[in-house]
Amino acid sequence: MPLHRQFANDGKELIIAIKGKFDFGLVQEFRQAYGNVGDQQPTVFIDLRETEYLDSSALGMLLNMRKSLGKSVKGIHIINCRPEVRSILDISRFDKLFVIE
């Protein structure tokens, strides 16, 4: 499965892990993954540890998620980026919009 969603037991963290290619093929699954965050105002972590490739549609999906979630989350962190993925995020200046760890 290219996308895995997991809430922490207390509901305060939502982790969405993406494996392989993060591109338009994941648009519906990605939307569903962050669609119901609950009432706890969780911090969302997008784990890109196993993401090999990220294209412009993935950047758009991240921006749409940020806009859609708004104040219903404490924050959105993009974590565990490979150097080539981190480079794309840096060039796109996503560090101004997300916490990138």
XYZ file of N, CA and C in Angstrom:
303
model
N 0.844 -1.185 0.000
C 0.000 0.000 0.000
C 0.886 1.244 0.000
N 0.688 2.137 -0.951
C 1.556 3.310 -1.047
C 1.307 4.389 0.013
N 0.177 4.327 0.711
C -0.136 5.342 1.709
C -0.690 4.660 2.948
N -0.176 5.075 4.099
C -0.621 4.504 5.369
C -0.982 5.645 6.314
N -2.122 5.524 6.977
C -2.614 6.550 7.906
C -2.719 5.948 9.303
N -2.214 6.664 10.291
C -2.268 6.149 11.660
C -2.400 7.300 12.656
N -3.383 7.173 13.543
C -3.548 8.122 14.641
C -2.830 7.602 15.866
N -2.240 8.499 16.650
C -1.705 8.133 17.951
C -2.879 7.751 18.844
N -2.632 6.963 19.855
C -3.699 6.490 20.743
C -4.494 7.617 21.377
N -3.842 8.733 21.667
C -4.545 9.855 22.295
C -5.218 10.779 21.275
N -5.049 10.497 19.982
C -5.685 11.304 18.947
C -5.003 12.631 18.676
N -3.838 12.860 19.294
C -3.177 14.156 19.157
C -2.158 14.207 18.026
N -1.914 13.060 17.385
C -0.997 13.022 16.249
C -1.590 12.145 15.163
N -1.518 12.625 13.942
C -1.912 11.853 12.767
C -0.684 11.730 11.885
N -0.309 10.504 11.573
C 0.841 10.257 10.708
C 0.329 9.692 9.388
N 0.723 10.329 8.302
C 0.418 9.844 6.958
C 1.763 9.531 6.311
N 2.016 8.252 6.071
C 3.277 7.812 5.476
C 3.044 7.457 4.010
N 3.937 7.920 3.167
C 3.813 7.693 1.725
C 5.021 6.904 1.253
N 4.732 5.804 0.563
C 5.782 4.915 0.079
C 5.818 4.954 -1.444
N 7.019 5.047 -1.985
C 7.172 5.031 -3.437
C 6.968 6.408 -4.036
N 6.148 6.479 -5.076
C 5.909 7.740 -5.781
C 4.747 8.504 -5.152
N 4.977 9.771 -4.867
C 3.940 10.664 -4.382
C 3.571 11.546 -5.573
N 2.514 11.139 -6.269
C 2.103 11.852 -7.473
C 0.582 11.821 -7.599
N 0.077 12.239 -8.736
C -1.372 12.366 -8.939
C -2.126 11.062 -8.700
N -1.481 9.945 -8.849
C -2.126 8.659 -8.603
C -2.615 8.479 -7.173
N -2.129 9.292 -6.258
C -2.524 9.192 -4.840
C -3.526 10.253 -4.406
N -4.023 11.050 -5.338
C -4.833 12.209 -4.955
C -6.044 11.828 -4.099
N -6.816 10.860 -4.494
C -8.013 10.479 -3.721
C -7.641 9.871 -2.379
N -6.679 8.968 -2.404
C -6.262 8.308 -1.167
C -5.669 9.315 -0.174
N -4.909 10.279 -0.682
C -4.321 11.290 0.182
C -5.402 12.171 0.806
N -6.369 12.592 0.015
C -7.481 13.396 0.553
C -8.227 12.642 1.651
N -8.473 11.368 1.426
C -9.177 10.559 2.428
C -8.347 10.427 3.699
N -7.040 10.380 3.554
C -6.163 10.198 4.712
C -6.252 11.359 5.694
N -6.426 12.575 5.197
C -6.532 13.717 6.112
C -7.965 14.229 6.237
N -8.900 13.544 5.615
C -10.281 14.011 5.567
C -10.985 14.142 6.899
N -10.727 13.265 7.820
C -11.407 13.316 9.122
C -10.359 13.295 10.228
N -9.978 14.467 10.699
C -8.933 14.543 11.721
C -9.495 14.528 13.139
N -10.804 14.569 13.276
C -11.405 14.516 14.598
C -11.407 15.866 15.294
N -11.726 15.835 16.587
C -11.889 17.061 17.372
C -10.679 17.414 18.238
N -9.653 16.589 18.224
C -8.505 16.779 19.119
C -7.504 17.826 18.634
N -7.711 18.403 17.473
C -6.740 19.309 16.846
C -5.350 18.670 16.820
N -5.216 17.562 16.106
C -3.931 16.861 16.106
C -2.852 17.619 15.336
N -1.621 17.239 15.584
C -0.515 17.650 14.739
C -0.413 16.588 13.652
N -0.317 17.021 12.401
C -0.241 16.093 11.278
C 1.221 15.967 10.860
N 1.660 14.723 10.701
C 3.007 14.423 10.235
C 2.905 13.703 8.903
N 3.522 14.266 7.882
C 3.610 13.615 6.584
C 4.995 12.970 6.535
N 5.025 11.648 6.643
C 6.283 10.904 6.721
C 6.707 10.483 5.309
N 7.799 11.081 4.837
C 8.284 10.808 3.484
C 9.534 9.919 3.492
N 9.722 9.166 4.551
C 10.888 8.279 4.702
C 11.042 7.332 3.509
N 9.920 6.800 3.028
C 9.971 5.825 1.936
C 9.480 6.411 0.612
N 9.434 7.733 0.523
C 9.006 8.392 -0.707
C 10.218 8.570 -1.617
N 10.127 7.973 -2.800
C 11.239 8.013 -3.746
C 11.125 9.183 -4.715
N 9.904 9.652 -4.920
C 9.661 10.626 -5.971
C 8.489 11.510 -5.567
N 8.584 12.772 -5.882
C 7.542 13.736 -5.548
C 7.441 14.693 -6.732
N 6.224 14.887 -7.263
C 6.080 15.782 -8.405
C 5.224 16.996 -8.045
N 4.939 17.832 -9.043
C 4.204 19.070 -8.785
C 2.784 18.801 -8.274
N 2.184 17.688 -8.677
C 0.846 17.391 -8.159
C 0.908 17.060 -6.667
N 1.997 16.442 -6.222
C 2.164 16.170 -4.787
C 2.303 17.481 -4.018
N 3.040 18.429 -4.575
C 3.161 19.741 -3.933
C 1.786 20.391 -3.829
N 1.009 20.285 -4.888
C -0.355 20.820 -4.872
C -1.229 20.141 -3.838
N -1.082 18.829 -3.698
C -1.873 18.100 -2.699
C -1.515 18.558 -1.288
N -0.233 18.804 -1.036
C 0.181 19.294 0.282
C -0.408 20.679 0.555
N -0.392 21.546 -0.462
C -0.974 22.882 -0.301
C -2.478 22.805 -0.070
N -3.160 21.948 -0.813
C -4.604 21.777 -0.622
C -4.924 21.243 0.768
N -4.108 20.308 1.261
C -4.310 19.780 2.608
C -4.169 20.907 3.629
N -3.131 21.722 3.480
C -2.905 22.838 4.414
C -4.108 23.781 4.425
N -4.604 24.105 3.249
C -5.756 24.996 3.133
C -7.014 24.354 3.716
N -7.220 23.097 3.414
C -8.412 22.384 3.865
C -8.447 22.216 5.387
N -7.309 21.896 5.978
C -7.272 21.641 7.424
C -7.294 22.925 8.244
N -6.663 23.974 7.745
C -6.691 25.265 8.425
C -6.418 25.166 9.908
N -7.345 25.669 10.696
C -7.190 25.712 12.160
C -7.649 24.424 12.847
N -8.054 23.422 12.074
C -8.513 22.174 12.694
C -7.352 21.292 13.143
N -6.103 21.728 12.857
C -4.918 21.009 13.319
C -3.958 21.990 13.978
N -3.096 21.462 14.845
C -2.104 22.319 15.512
C -0.981 22.704 14.567
N -0.671 21.814 13.645
C 0.410 22.078 12.709
C 0.569 20.922 11.751
N 1.337 21.167 10.701
C 1.636 20.130 9.721
C 3.153 20.071 9.579
N 3.703 18.889 9.816
C 5.139 18.671 9.730
C 5.415 17.672 8.608
N 6.387 17.977 7.800
C 6.859 17.035 6.786
C 8.163 16.470 7.332
N 8.201 15.151 7.509
C 9.331 14.545 8.223
C 10.017 13.453 7.389
N 11.257 13.175 7.776
C 12.044 12.067 7.238
C 12.223 12.116 5.724
N 12.510 13.288 5.191
C 12.679 13.439 3.744
C 14.050 12.913 3.294
N 14.057 12.205 2.182
C 15.320 11.858 1.531
C 15.900 13.146 0.937
N 17.205 13.190 0.719
C 17.827 14.424 0.208
C 17.202 14.937 -1.093
N 16.880 14.051 -2.028
C 16.317 14.501 -3.302
C 14.903 15.065 -3.120
N 14.142 14.521 -2.181
C 12.799 15.033 -1.885
C 12.920 16.355 -1.134
N 13.828 16.427 -0.199
C 14.053 17.658 0.561
C 14.447 18.808 -0.368
N 15.254 18.493 -1.368
C 15.682 19.496 -2.332
C 14.486 20.094 -3.082
N 13.542 19.266 -3.483
C 12.341 19.745 -4.176
C 11.535 20.655 -3.254
N 11.387 20.259 -2.003
C 10.642 21.067 -1.035
C 11.340 22.407 -0.785
N 12.667 22.376 -0.709
C 13.425 23.614 -0.477
C 13.315 24.562 -1.665
N 13.465 24.032 -2.867
C 13.364 24.858 -4.077
C 11.975 25.491 -4.169
N 10.961 24.741 -3.740
C 9.575 25.227 -3.778
C 9.229 26.107 -2.584
N 10.205 26.313 -1.693
C 10.055 27.160 -0.502
C 8.953 26.681 0.450
N 8.787 25.370 0.513
C 7.780 24.815 1.408
C 8.168 24.985 2.872
N 9.424 25.288 3.139
C 9.845 25.533 4.515
C 9.194 26.790 5.088
N 8.631 27.625 4.225
C 7.908 28.820 4.685
C 6.475 28.496 5.094
N 5.973 27.335 4.649
C 4.575 26.958 4.884
C 4.407 25.781 5.840
N 5.423 24.935 5.923
C 5.360 23.721 6.734
C 6.616 23.632 7.602
N 6.513 22.879 8.677
C 7.703 22.530 9.443
C 8.303 21.312 8.733
N 9.541 21.431 8.283
C 10.198 20.318 7.603
C 11.322 19.832 8.500
N 11.216 18.574 8.889
C 12.209 17.985 9.816
C 12.939 16.859 9.145
